[in-house]
Tab-separated table of N, CA and C in Angstrom:
chain	number	residue	atom	x	y	z
A	1	MET	N	36.956	-46.888	171.976
A	1	MET	CA	36.354	-48.060	171.374
A	1	MET	C	37.300	-48.606	170.318
A	2	ASP	N	37.498	-49.886	170.378
A	2	ASP	CA	38.433	-50.536	169.465
A	2	ASP	C	37.756	-50.755	168.110
A	3	THR	N	38.446	-50.389	167.060
A	3	THR	CA	37.883	-50.568	165.722
A	3	THR	C	38.207	-51.963	165.213
A	4	MET	N	37.417	-52.379	164.265
A	4	MET	CA	37.561	-53.713	163.707
A	4	MET	C	38.712	-53.722	162.694
A	5	THR	N	39.640	-54.646	162.869
A	5	THR	CA	40.749	-54.755	161.916
A	5	THR	C	40.270	-55.523	160.688
A	6	GLU	N	41.127	-55.529	159.685
A	6	GLU	CA	40.785	-56.236	158.440
A	6	GLU	C	40.614	-57.726	158.698
A	7	ASN	N	41.433	-58.284	159.550
A	7	ASN	CA	41.334	-59.703	159.877
A	7	ASN	C	40.025	-60.003	160.607
A	8	ASP	N	39.642	-59.153	161.555
A	8	ASP	CA	38.368	-59.341	162.257
A	8	ASP	C	37.190	-59.238	161.296
A	9	TYR	N	37.297	-58.327	160.365
A	9	TYR	CA	36.245	-58.123	159.369
A	9	TYR	C	36.066	-59.381	158.523
A	10	LEU	N	37.165	-59.962	158.060
A	10	LEU	CA	37.092	-61.180	157.249
A	10	LEU	C	36.588	-62.370	158.067
A	11	ILE	N	36.990	-62.455	159.326
A	11	ILE	CA	36.500	-63.544	160.177
A	11	ILE	C	34.995	-63.404	160.396
A	12	ALA	N	34.529	-62.180	160.623
A	12	ALA	CA	33.094	-61.967	160.825
A	12	ALA	C	32.305	-62.334	159.568
A	13	TRP	N	32.802	-61.949	158.408
A	13	TRP	CA	32.112	-62.310	157.167
A	13	TRP	C	32.142	-63.816	156.935
A	14	GLY	N	33.243	-64.454	157.273
A	14	GLY	CA	33.327	-65.916	157.127
A	14	GLY	C	32.328	-66.628	158.022
A	15	LEU	N	32.234	-66.178	159.271
A	15	LEU	CA	31.258	-66.777	160.183
A	15	LEU	C	29.830	-66.532	159.703
A	16	TYR	N	29.565	-65.309	159.221
A	16	TYR	CA	28.224	-65.019	158.719
A	16	TYR	C	27.910	-65.872	157.489
A	17	ALA	N	28.868	-66.006	156.573
A	17	ALA	CA	28.632	-66.805	155.364
A	17	ALA	C	28.355	-68.265	155.731
A	18	PHE	N	29.087	-68.786	156.710
A	18	PHE	CA	28.865	-70.165	157.147
A	18	PHE	C	27.478	-70.325	157.760
A	19	ALA	N	27.088	-69.392	158.613
A	19	ALA	CA	25.768	-69.450	159.249
A	19	ALA	C	24.653	-69.265	158.216
A	20	ALA	N	24.850	-68.345	157.266
A	20	ALA	CA	23.833	-68.113	156.244
A	20	ALA	C	23.685	-69.333	155.339
A	21	LEU	N	24.792	-69.993	155.027
A	21	LEU	CA	24.713	-71.207	154.221
A	21	LEU	C	23.944	-72.294	154.965
A	22	GLY	N	24.184	-72.405	156.265
A	22	GLY	CA	23.422	-73.365	157.069
A	22	GLY	C	21.938	-73.030	157.074
A	23	CYS	N	21.599	-71.750	157.204
A	23	CYS	CA	20.189	-71.338	157.167
A	23	CYS	C	19.562	-71.641	155.807
A	24	LEU	N	20.331	-71.417	154.739
A	24	LEU	CA	19.815	-71.697	153.396
A	24	LEU	C	19.577	-73.197	153.205
A	25	LEU	N	20.478	-74.020	153.721
A	25	LEU	CA	20.287	-75.469	153.608
A	25	LEU	C	19.068	-75.932	154.407
A	26	VAL	N	18.855	-75.348	155.578
A	26	VAL	CA	17.654	-75.678	156.357
A	26	VAL	C	16.401	-75.241	155.597
A	27	TRP	N	16.443	-74.063	154.983
A	27	TRP	CA	15.304	-73.576	154.203
A	27	TRP	C	15.039	-74.496	153.020
A	28	MET	N	16.089	-74.974	152.360
A	28	MET	CA	15.898	-75.907	151.242
A	28	MET	C	15.257	-77.202	151.729
A	29	ARG	N	15.653	-77.638	152.891
A	29	ARG	CA	15.051	-78.850	153.460
A	29	ARG	C	13.578	-78.617	153.813
A	30	MET	N	13.272	-77.420	154.318
A	30	MET	CA	11.891	-77.117	154.698
A	30	MET	C	10.976	-76.961	153.486
A	31	THR	N	11.505	-76.503	152.366
A	31	THR	CA	10.682	-76.287	151.171
A	31	THR	C	10.733	-77.463	150.205
A	32	ARG	N	11.315	-78.561	150.614
A	32	ARG	CA	11.492	-79.721	149.736
A	32	ARG	C	10.169	-80.312	149.267
A	33	TRP	N	9.135	-80.251	150.062
A	33	TRP	CA	7.860	-80.896	149.747
A	33	TRP	C	7.004	-80.076	148.793
A	34	MET	N	7.357	-78.823	148.550
A	34	MET	CA	6.496	-77.916	147.787
A	34	MET	C	6.536	-78.194	146.293
A	35	TRP	N	5.552	-77.639	145.621
A	35	TRP	CA	5.493	-77.686	144.172
A	35	TRP	C	6.702	-76.941	143.628
A	36	ARG	N	7.328	-77.459	142.578
A	36	ARG	CA	8.589	-76.944	142.077
A	36	ARG	C	8.546	-75.464	141.714
A	37	TRP	N	7.454	-75.012	141.106
A	37	TRP	CA	7.382	-73.622	140.650
A	37	TRP	C	7.140	-72.653	141.808
A	38	LEU	N	6.855	-73.155	142.978
A	38	LEU	CA	6.790	-72.337	144.191
A	38	LEU	C	8.080	-72.461	145.000
A	39	ARG	N	8.626	-73.674	145.035
A	39	ARG	CA	9.825	-73.949	145.821
A	39	ARG	C	11.043	-73.166	145.318
A	40	GLU	N	11.272	-73.162	144.019
A	40	GLU	CA	12.461	-72.503	143.483
A	40	GLU	C	12.482	-70.996	143.732
A	41	PRO	N	11.383	-70.257	143.493
A	41	PRO	CA	11.418	-68.818	143.815
A	41	PRO	C	11.582	-68.539	145.314
A	42	LEU	N	10.995	-69.369	146.165
A	42	LEU	CA	11.170	-69.162	147.596
A	42	LEU	C	12.619	-69.380	148.022
A	43	ARG	N	13.253	-70.378	147.442
A	43	ARG	CA	14.667	-70.620	147.745
A	43	ARG	C	15.532	-69.468	147.236
A	44	LEU	N	15.207	-68.961	146.069
A	44	LEU	CA	15.949	-67.829	145.527
A	44	LEU	C	15.763	-66.588	146.391
A	45	LEU	N	14.549	-66.351	146.841
A	45	LEU	CA	14.276	-65.207	147.713
A	45	LEU	C	15.087	-65.310	149.004
A	46	MET	N	15.148	-66.493	149.589
A	46	MET	CA	15.918	-66.669	150.820
A	46	MET	C	17.405	-66.452	150.561
A	47	ALA	N	17.913	-66.922	149.430
A	47	ALA	CA	19.324	-66.710	149.108
A	47	ALA	C	19.620	-65.221	148.945
A	48	VAL	N	18.713	-64.495	148.297
A	48	VAL	CA	18.902	-63.051	148.141
A	48	VAL	C	18.872	-62.366	149.500
A	49	LEU	N	17.941	-62.728	150.348
A	49	LEU	CA	17.856	-62.109	151.672
A	49	LEU	C	19.105	-62.388	152.510
A	50	LEU	N	19.630	-63.595	152.430
A	50	LEU	CA	20.771	-63.951	153.266
A	50	LEU	C	22.106	-63.437	152.740
A	51	PHE	N	22.271	-63.375	151.425
A	51	PHE	CA	23.595	-63.099	150.871
A	51	PHE	C	23.733	-61.737	150.198
A	52	SER	N	22.776	-60.835	150.383
A	52	SER	CA	22.882	-59.503	149.778
A	52	SER	C	23.661	-58.566	150.705
A	53	PRO	N	24.756	-58.011	150.214
A	53	PRO	CA	25.502	-57.048	151.029
A	53	PRO	C	25.028	-55.625	150.766
A	54	THR	N	25.309	-54.742	151.704
A	54	THR	CA	25.044	-53.321	151.517
A	54	THR	C	26.189	-52.538	152.144
A	55	VAL	N	26.447	-51.359	151.615
A	55	VAL	CA	27.546	-50.524	152.100
A	55	VAL	C	27.138	-49.902	153.429
A	56	VAL	N	28.012	-50.035	154.418
A	56	VAL	CA	27.769	-49.448	155.729
A	56	VAL	C	28.626	-48.196	155.908
A	57	ASP	N	29.880	-48.309	155.520
A	57	ASP	CA	30.803	-47.186	155.639
A	57	ASP	C	31.421	-46.926	154.273
A	58	PRO	N	30.917	-45.930	153.525
A	58	PRO	CA	31.430	-45.705	152.174
A	58	PRO	C	32.891	-45.275	152.148
A	59	VAL	N	33.371	-44.676	153.217
A	59	VAL	CA	34.759	-44.215	153.246
A	59	VAL	C	35.716	-45.396	153.301
A	60	LYS	N	35.407	-46.399	154.111
A	60	LYS	CA	36.294	-47.549	154.286
A	60	LYS	C	35.895	-48.739	153.417
A	61	ASP	N	34.889	-48.572	152.587
A	61	ASP	CA	34.381	-49.673	151.750
A	61	ASP	C	33.992	-50.893	152.581
A	62	LYS	N	33.337	-50.650	153.672
A	62	LYS	CA	32.878	-51.740	154.526
A	62	LYS	C	31.433	-52.071	154.162
A	63	VAL	N	31.159	-53.368	154.029
A	63	VAL	CA	29.806	-53.825	153.726
A	63	VAL	C	29.348	-54.770	154.823
A	64	ALA	N	28.045	-54.929	154.904
A	64	ALA	CA	27.424	-55.837	155.878
A	64	ALA	C	26.205	-56.463	155.218
A	65	PRO	N	25.698	-57.553	155.788
A	65	PRO	CA	24.485	-58.160	155.231
A	65	PRO	C	23.314	-57.182	155.287
A	66	ALA	N	22.657	-57.004	154.155
A	66	ALA	CA	21.579	-56.018	154.068
A	66	ALA	C	20.424	-56.363	155.002
A	67	LEU	N	20.107	-57.636	155.114
A	67	LEU	CA	19.005	-58.040	156.002
A	67	LEU	C	19.318	-57.692	157.461
A	68	ALA	N	20.576	-57.885	157.860
A	68	ALA	CA	20.967	-57.550	159.229
A	68	ALA	C	20.902	-56.047	159.462
A	69	ILE	N	21.310	-55.259	158.496
A	69	ILE	CA	21.266	-53.798	158.627
A	69	ILE	C	19.815	-53.325	158.745
A	70	VAL	N	18.952	-53.857	157.887
A	70	VAL	CA	17.536	-53.476	157.956
A	70	VAL	C	16.949	-53.866	159.311
A	71	ALA	N	17.219	-55.080	159.760
A	71	ALA	CA	16.657	-55.556	161.029
A	71	ALA	C	17.163	-54.721	162.207
A	72	LEU	N	18.462	-54.432	162.245
A	72	LEU	CA	19.014	-53.668	163.365
A	72	LEU	C	18.549	-52.215	163.346
A	73	ASP	N	18.499	-51.605	162.178
A	73	ASP	CA	18.055	-50.213	162.103
A	73	ASP	C	16.584	-50.066	162.478
A	74	VAL	N	15.757	-51.026	162.061
A	74	VAL	CA	14.335	-50.948	162.390
A	74	VAL	C	14.104	-51.297	163.864
A	75	LEU	N	14.816	-52.310	164.365
A	75	LEU	CA	14.621	-52.755	165.739
A	75	LEU	C	15.079	-51.706	166.755
A	76	PHE	N	16.257	-51.140	166.530
A	76	PHE	CA	16.813	-50.189	167.491
A	76	PHE	C	16.577	-48.725	167.110
A	77	LYS	N	15.973	-48.488	165.941
A	77	LYS	CA	15.669	-47.142	165.469
A	77	LYS	C	16.900	-46.237	165.481
A	78	VAL	N	18.002	-46.793	165.019
A	78	VAL	CA	19.248	-46.028	164.920
A	78	VAL	C	19.775	-46.126	163.498
A	79	GLY	N	20.573	-45.166	163.113
A	79	GLY	CA	21.222	-45.196	161.809
A	79	GLY	C	20.274	-44.805	160.700
A	80	ASN	N	20.851	-44.490	159.596
A	80	ASN	CA	20.066	-44.100	158.432
A	80	ASN	C	20.363	-45.014	157.243
A	81	ASN	N	20.775	-46.228	157.531
A	81	ASN	CA	21.135	-47.167	156.465
A	81	ASN	C	19.978	-48.045	156.026
A	82	VAL	N	18.817	-47.917	156.645
A	82	VAL	CA	17.717	-48.828	156.355
A	82	VAL	C	17.241	-48.676	154.916
A	83	TRP	N	17.162	-47.456	154.407
A	83	TRP	CA	16.671	-47.277	153.037
A	83	TRP	C	17.696	-47.758	152.019
A	84	ARG	N	18.961	-47.522	152.294
A	84	ARG	CA	20.004	-48.006	151.386
A	84	ARG	C	20.017	-49.534	151.370
A	85	ALA	N	19.908	-50.137	152.533
A	85	ALA	CA	19.915	-51.598	152.612
A	85	ALA	C	18.672	-52.188	151.951
A	86	ALA	N	17.519	-51.572	152.169
A	86	ALA	CA	16.293	-52.067	151.536
A	86	ALA	C	16.360	-51.928	150.019
A	87	SER	N	16.923	-50.820	149.545
A	87	SER	CA	17.044	-50.655	148.088
A	87	SER	C	18.049	-51.647	147.514
A	88	ASP	N	19.113	-51.960	148.258
A	88	ASP	CA	20.052	-52.989	147.791
A	88	ASP	C	19.383	-54.360	147.738
A	89	LEU	N	18.589	-54.672	148.758
A	89	LEU	CA	17.851	-55.941	148.739
A	89	LEU	C	16.918	-56.018	147.534
A	90	LEU	N	16.218	-54.927	147.267
A	90	LEU	CA	15.300	-54.900	146.129
A	90	LEU	C	16.053	-55.039	144.810
A	91	MET	N	17.188	-54.349	144.697
A	91	MET	CA	17.975	-54.423	143.459
A	91	MET	C	18.499	-55.846	143.234
A	92	TYR	N	19.096	-56.444	144.272
A	92	TYR	CA	19.607	-57.806	144.117
A	92	TYR	C	18.476	-58.791	143.849
A	93	GLY	N	17.339	-58.568	144.468
A	93	GLY	CA	16.189	-59.436	144.222
A	93	GLY	C	15.710	-59.349	142.785
A	94	MET	N	15.638	-58.127	142.244
A	94	MET	CA	15.200	-57.980	140.849
A	94	MET	C	16.199	-58.619	139.886
A	95	ILE	N	17.483	-58.466	140.151
A	95	ILE	CA	18.496	-59.087	139.295
A	95	ILE	C	18.388	-60.608	139.365
A	96	ALA	N	18.269	-61.145	140.583
A	96	ALA	CA	18.202	-62.600	140.748
A	96	ALA	C	16.950	-63.176	140.098
A	97	PHE	N	15.800	-62.519	140.288
A	97	PHE	CA	14.571	-63.049	139.694
A	97	PHE	C	14.548	-62.857	138.182
A	98	GLY	N	15.212	-61.821	137.675
A	98	GLY	CA	15.346	-61.663	136.228
A	98	GLY	C	16.163	-62.798	135.627
A	99	LEU	N	17.287	-63.129	136.264
A	99	LEU	CA	18.102	-64.254	135.788
A	99	LEU	C	17.350	-65.574	135.912
A	100	TYR	N	16.595	-65.720	136.997
A	100	TYR	CA	15.803	-66.932	137.173
A	100	TYR	C	14.745	-67.058	136.072
A	101	LEU	N	14.134	-65.945	135.705
A	101	LEU	CA	13.135	-65.961	134.640
A	101	LEU	C	13.763	-66.368	133.309
A	102	VAL	N	14.967	-65.884	133.035
A	102	VAL	CA	15.666	-66.281	131.804
A	102	VAL	C	15.950	-67.781	131.820
A	103	ILE	N	16.414	-68.282	132.957
A	103	ILE	CA	16.705	-69.712	133.061
A	103	ILE	C	15.435	-70.540	132.876
A	104	VAL	N	14.333	-70.089	133.460
A	104	VAL	CA	13.058	-70.812	133.319
A	104	VAL	C	12.600	-70.794	131.864
A	105	LEU	N	12.750	-69.658	131.187
A	105	LEU	CA	12.327	-69.570	129.788
A	105	LEU	C	13.177	-70.455	128.883
A	106	VAL	N	14.414	-70.687	129.250
A	106	VAL	CA	15.261	-71.599	128.475
A	106	VAL	C	14.937	-73.046	128.836
A	107	ARG	N	14.692	-73.308	130.114
A	107	ARG	CA	14.473	-74.677	130.589
A	107	ARG	C	13.113	-75.229	130.187
A	108	PHE	N	12.100	-74.387	130.123
A	108	PHE	CA	10.736	-74.856	129.868
A	108	PHE	C	10.585	-75.605	128.545
A	109	PRO	N	11.041	-75.051	127.394
A	109	PRO	CA	10.888	-75.831	126.147
A	109	PRO	C	11.731	-77.100	126.128
A	110	ILE	N	12.869	-77.074	126.804
A	110	ILE	CA	13.703	-78.275	126.850
A	110	ILE	C	12.980	-79.383	127.612
A	111	GLU	N	12.353	-79.027	128.732
A	111	GLU	CA	11.624	-80.029	129.511
A	111	GLU	C	10.385	-80.528	128.778
A	112	ARG	N	9.710	-79.630	128.057
A	112	ARG	CA	8.542	-80.075	127.281
A	112	ARG	C	8.958	-81.071	126.212
A	113	ALA	N	10.076	-80.800	125.537
A	113	ALA	CA	10.559	-81.727	124.508
A	113	ALA	C	10.956	-83.071	125.131
A	114	ALA	N	11.590	-83.036	126.299
A	114	ALA	CA	11.985	-84.285	126.960
A	114	ALA	C	10.756	-85.087	127.376
A	115	ASN	N	9.735	-84.406	127.904
A	115	ASN	CA	8.510	-85.112	128.287
A	115	ASN	C	7.801	-85.694	127.073
A	116	ALA	N	7.785	-84.962	125.964
A	116	ALA	CA	7.164	-85.481	124.743
A	116	ALA	C	7.929	-86.707	124.242
A	117	ARG	N	9.265	-86.667	124.341
A	117	ARG	CA	10.080	-87.804	123.934
A	117	ARG	C	9.773	-89.019	124.805
A	118	LYS	N	9.622	-88.811	126.106
A	118	LYS	CA	9.291	-89.923	127.008
A	118	LYS	C	7.921	-90.501	126.685
A	119	GLU	N	6.940	-89.626	126.409
A	119	GLU	CA	5.602	-90.105	126.067
A	119	GLU	C	5.612	-90.896	124.774
A	120	ARG	N	6.395	-90.442	123.783
A	120	ARG	CA	6.500	-91.188	122.523
A	120	ARG	C	7.143	-92.545	122.757
A	121	ALA	N	8.151	-92.610	123.625
A	121	ALA	CA	8.810	-93.886	123.904
A	121	ALA	C	7.850	-94.845	124.609
A	122	VAL	N	7.050	-94.340	125.535
A	122	VAL	CA	6.069	-95.184	126.228
A	122	VAL	C	5.004	-95.659	125.242
A	123	ALA	N	4.554	-94.759	124.362
A	123	ALA	CA	3.552	-95.154	123.366
A	123	ALA	C	4.129	-96.188	122.403
A	124	ALA	N	5.380	-96.034	121.999
A	124	ALA	CA	5.995	-97.013	121.101
A	124	ALA	C	6.145	-98.364	121.791
A	125	LYS	N	6.510	-98.335	123.066
A	125	LYS	CA	6.644	-99.590	123.808
A	125	LYS	C	5.290	-100.274	123.961
A	126	ALA	N	4.242	-99.487	124.181
A	126	ALA	CA	2.901	-100.056	124.291
A	126	ALA	C	2.444	-100.621	122.946
A	127	ALA	N	2.813	-99.953	121.850
A	127	ALA	CA	2.435	-100.452	120.526
A	127	ALA	C	3.152	-101.756	120.212
A	128	VAL	N	4.412	-101.871	120.603
A	128	VAL	CA	5.157	-103.111	120.380
A	128	VAL	C	4.554	-104.227	121.229
A	129	ALA	N	4.181	-103.906	122.459
A	129	ALA	CA	3.565	-104.918	123.331
A	129	ALA	C	2.208	-105.346	122.786
A	130	ALA	N	1.489	-104.439	122.148
A	130	ALA	CA	0.187	-104.789	121.582
A	130	ALA	C	0.333	-105.638	120.328
A	131	ASP	N	1.440	-105.490	119.603
A	131	ASP	CA	1.659	-106.267	118.380
A	131	ASP	C	2.074	-107.702	118.659
A	132	GLU	N	2.588	-107.985	119.838
A	132	GLU	CA	3.011	-109.348	120.152
A	132	GLU	C	1.787	-110.249	120.297
A	133	PRO	N	1.880	-111.486	119.812
A	133	PRO	CA	0.739	-112.402	119.951
A	133	PRO	C	0.523	-112.762	121.417
A	134	GLU	N	-0.737	-112.712	121.800
A	134	GLU	CA	-1.065	-112.978	123.200
A	134	GLU	C	-1.349	-114.450	123.458
A	135	ASP	N	-1.592	-115.231	122.411
A	135	ASP	CA	-1.937	-116.628	122.630
A	135	ASP	C	-0.712	-117.485	122.912
A	136	GLU	N	0.471	-116.997	122.629
A	136	GLU	CA	1.672	-117.773	122.881
A	136	GLU	C	2.076	-117.599	124.340
A	137	PRO	N	2.226	-118.683	125.067
A	137	PRO	CA	2.616	-118.557	126.479
A	137	PRO	C	4.059	-118.069	126.588
A	138	PRO	N	4.373	-117.368	127.635
A	138	PRO	CA	5.731	-116.867	127.775
A	138	PRO	C	6.732	-117.977	128.066
A	139	PHE	N	6.249	-119.092	128.626
A	139	PHE	CA	7.122	-120.219	128.908
A	139	PHE	C	6.662	-121.394	128.057
A	140	GLY	N	7.593	-122.042	127.423
A	140	GLY	CA	7.249	-123.183	126.581
A	140	GLY	C	7.748	-124.476	127.199
A	141	VAL	N	7.316	-125.583	126.628
A	141	VAL	CA	7.764	-126.882	127.086
A	141	VAL	C	9.168	-127.089	126.562
A	142	ALA	N	10.092	-127.461	127.440
A	142	ALA	CA	11.487	-127.642	127.035
A	142	ALA	C	11.732	-129.091	126.650
A	143	GLY	N	11.109	-129.530	125.599
A	143	GLY	CA	11.299	-130.901	125.120
A	143	GLY	C	12.079	-130.884	123.822
A	144	ASP	N	11.883	-131.911	123.038
A	144	ASP	CA	12.607	-132.021	121.778
A	144	ASP	C	12.053	-131.087	120.715
A	145	ASP	N	10.887	-130.463	120.945
A	145	ASP	CA	10.292	-129.611	119.922
A	145	ASP	C	11.093	-128.331	119.709
A	146	ARG	N	11.948	-127.947	120.614
A	146	ARG	CA	12.706	-126.718	120.408
A	146	ARG	C	13.786	-126.876	119.350
A	147	TYR	N	14.080	-128.123	118.977
A	147	TYR	CA	15.052	-128.349	117.901
A	147	TYR	C	14.377	-128.707	116.591
A	148	GLY	N	13.072	-128.544	116.509
A	148	GLY	CA	12.358	-128.824	115.276
A	148	GLY	C	11.901	-130.262	115.159
A	149	ARG	N	12.137	-131.070	116.179
A	149	ARG	CA	11.698	-132.464	116.147
A	149	ARG	C	10.391	-132.593	116.908
A	150	PRO	N	9.553	-133.469	116.518
A	150	PRO	CA	8.311	-133.658	117.277
A	150	PRO	C	8.631	-134.240	118.656
A	151	PRO	N	7.887	-133.828	119.659
A	151	PRO	CA	8.176	-134.336	121.013
A	151	PRO	C	7.782	-135.808	121.143
A	152	VAL	N	8.565	-136.487	121.919
A	152	VAL	CA	8.284	-137.896	122.200
A	152	VAL	C	7.265	-137.941	123.340
A	153	PRO	N	6.132	-138.666	123.171
A	153	PRO	CA	5.092	-138.642	124.204
A	153	PRO	C	5.555	-139.139	125.570
A	154	SER	N	6.465	-140.099	125.600
A	154	SER	CA	6.888	-140.635	126.897
A	154	SER	C	8.146	-139.935	127.429
A	155	ASN	N	8.506	-138.826	126.824
A	155	ASN	CA	9.721	-138.122	127.225
A	155	ASN	C	9.493	-137.429	128.581
A	156	PRO	N	10.331	-137.691	129.583
A	156	PRO	CA	10.142	-137.042	130.891
A	156	PRO	C	10.479	-135.538	130.872
A	157	GLN	N	11.139	-135.066	129.822
A	157	GLN	CA	11.476	-133.642	129.747
A	157	GLN	C	10.266	-132.768	129.449
A	158	ARG	N	9.161	-133.385	129.052
A	158	ARG	CA	7.986	-132.598	128.696
A	158	ARG	C	7.397	-131.865	129.908
A	159	SER	N	7.651	-132.335	131.093
A	159	SER	CA	7.077	-131.695	132.272
A	159	SER	C	7.935	-130.507	132.733
A	160	ARG	N	9.091	-130.372	132.155
A	160	ARG	CA	9.992	-129.280	132.541
A	160	ARG	C	9.661	-128.049	131.723
A	161	ILE	N	9.507	-126.871	132.382
A	161	ILE	CA	9.156	-125.630	131.706
A	161	ILE	C	10.322	-124.683	131.777
A	162	GLU	N	10.709	-124.153	130.622
A	162	GLU	CA	11.791	-123.155	130.560
A	162	GLU	C	11.318	-121.954	129.775
A	163	PRO	N	11.866	-120.835	130.030
A	163	PRO	CA	11.482	-119.664	129.236
A	163	PRO	C	12.030	-119.743	127.828
A	164	ARG	N	11.285	-119.206	126.873
A	164	ARG	CA	11.745	-119.178	125.484
A	164	ARG	C	12.657	-117.972	125.298
A	165	LEU	N	13.712	-118.153	124.596
A	165	LEU	CA	14.661	-117.068	124.339
A	165	LEU	C	14.531	-116.563	122.932
């Protein structure tokens, strides 16, 4: 049986990484409609499942995707790597969700402050709009009155309406 060379090993990992990235992008597209606090952990879980490596051959320092090792060992009932791969998946998952929790704890007060700032800006804009006189029309007559002179009654410009600046 021919053994895998270093070049074959790198090509296999490259192909797997490309396929896993495609699967992750499809998963992101599928979870796009979900509530944000559900969508982000599901995407993180999928990334951990797809990109977690586990040691297959400790002598040669060869690793493989942990999900693939678990699936093949359980499906074909061969090998004793299933527990090592499952523990690696659990370890990487705990690390990833711990980092995600830190990011959420940092992001949450920042977003609350930004939302409060937006609400204050909307309230200030509404207060300014409420202070403006409502009896003044937004468009005025563009006659001689805009220069401080009384309008001439027979002036044909009186029928022309322009916005006030």
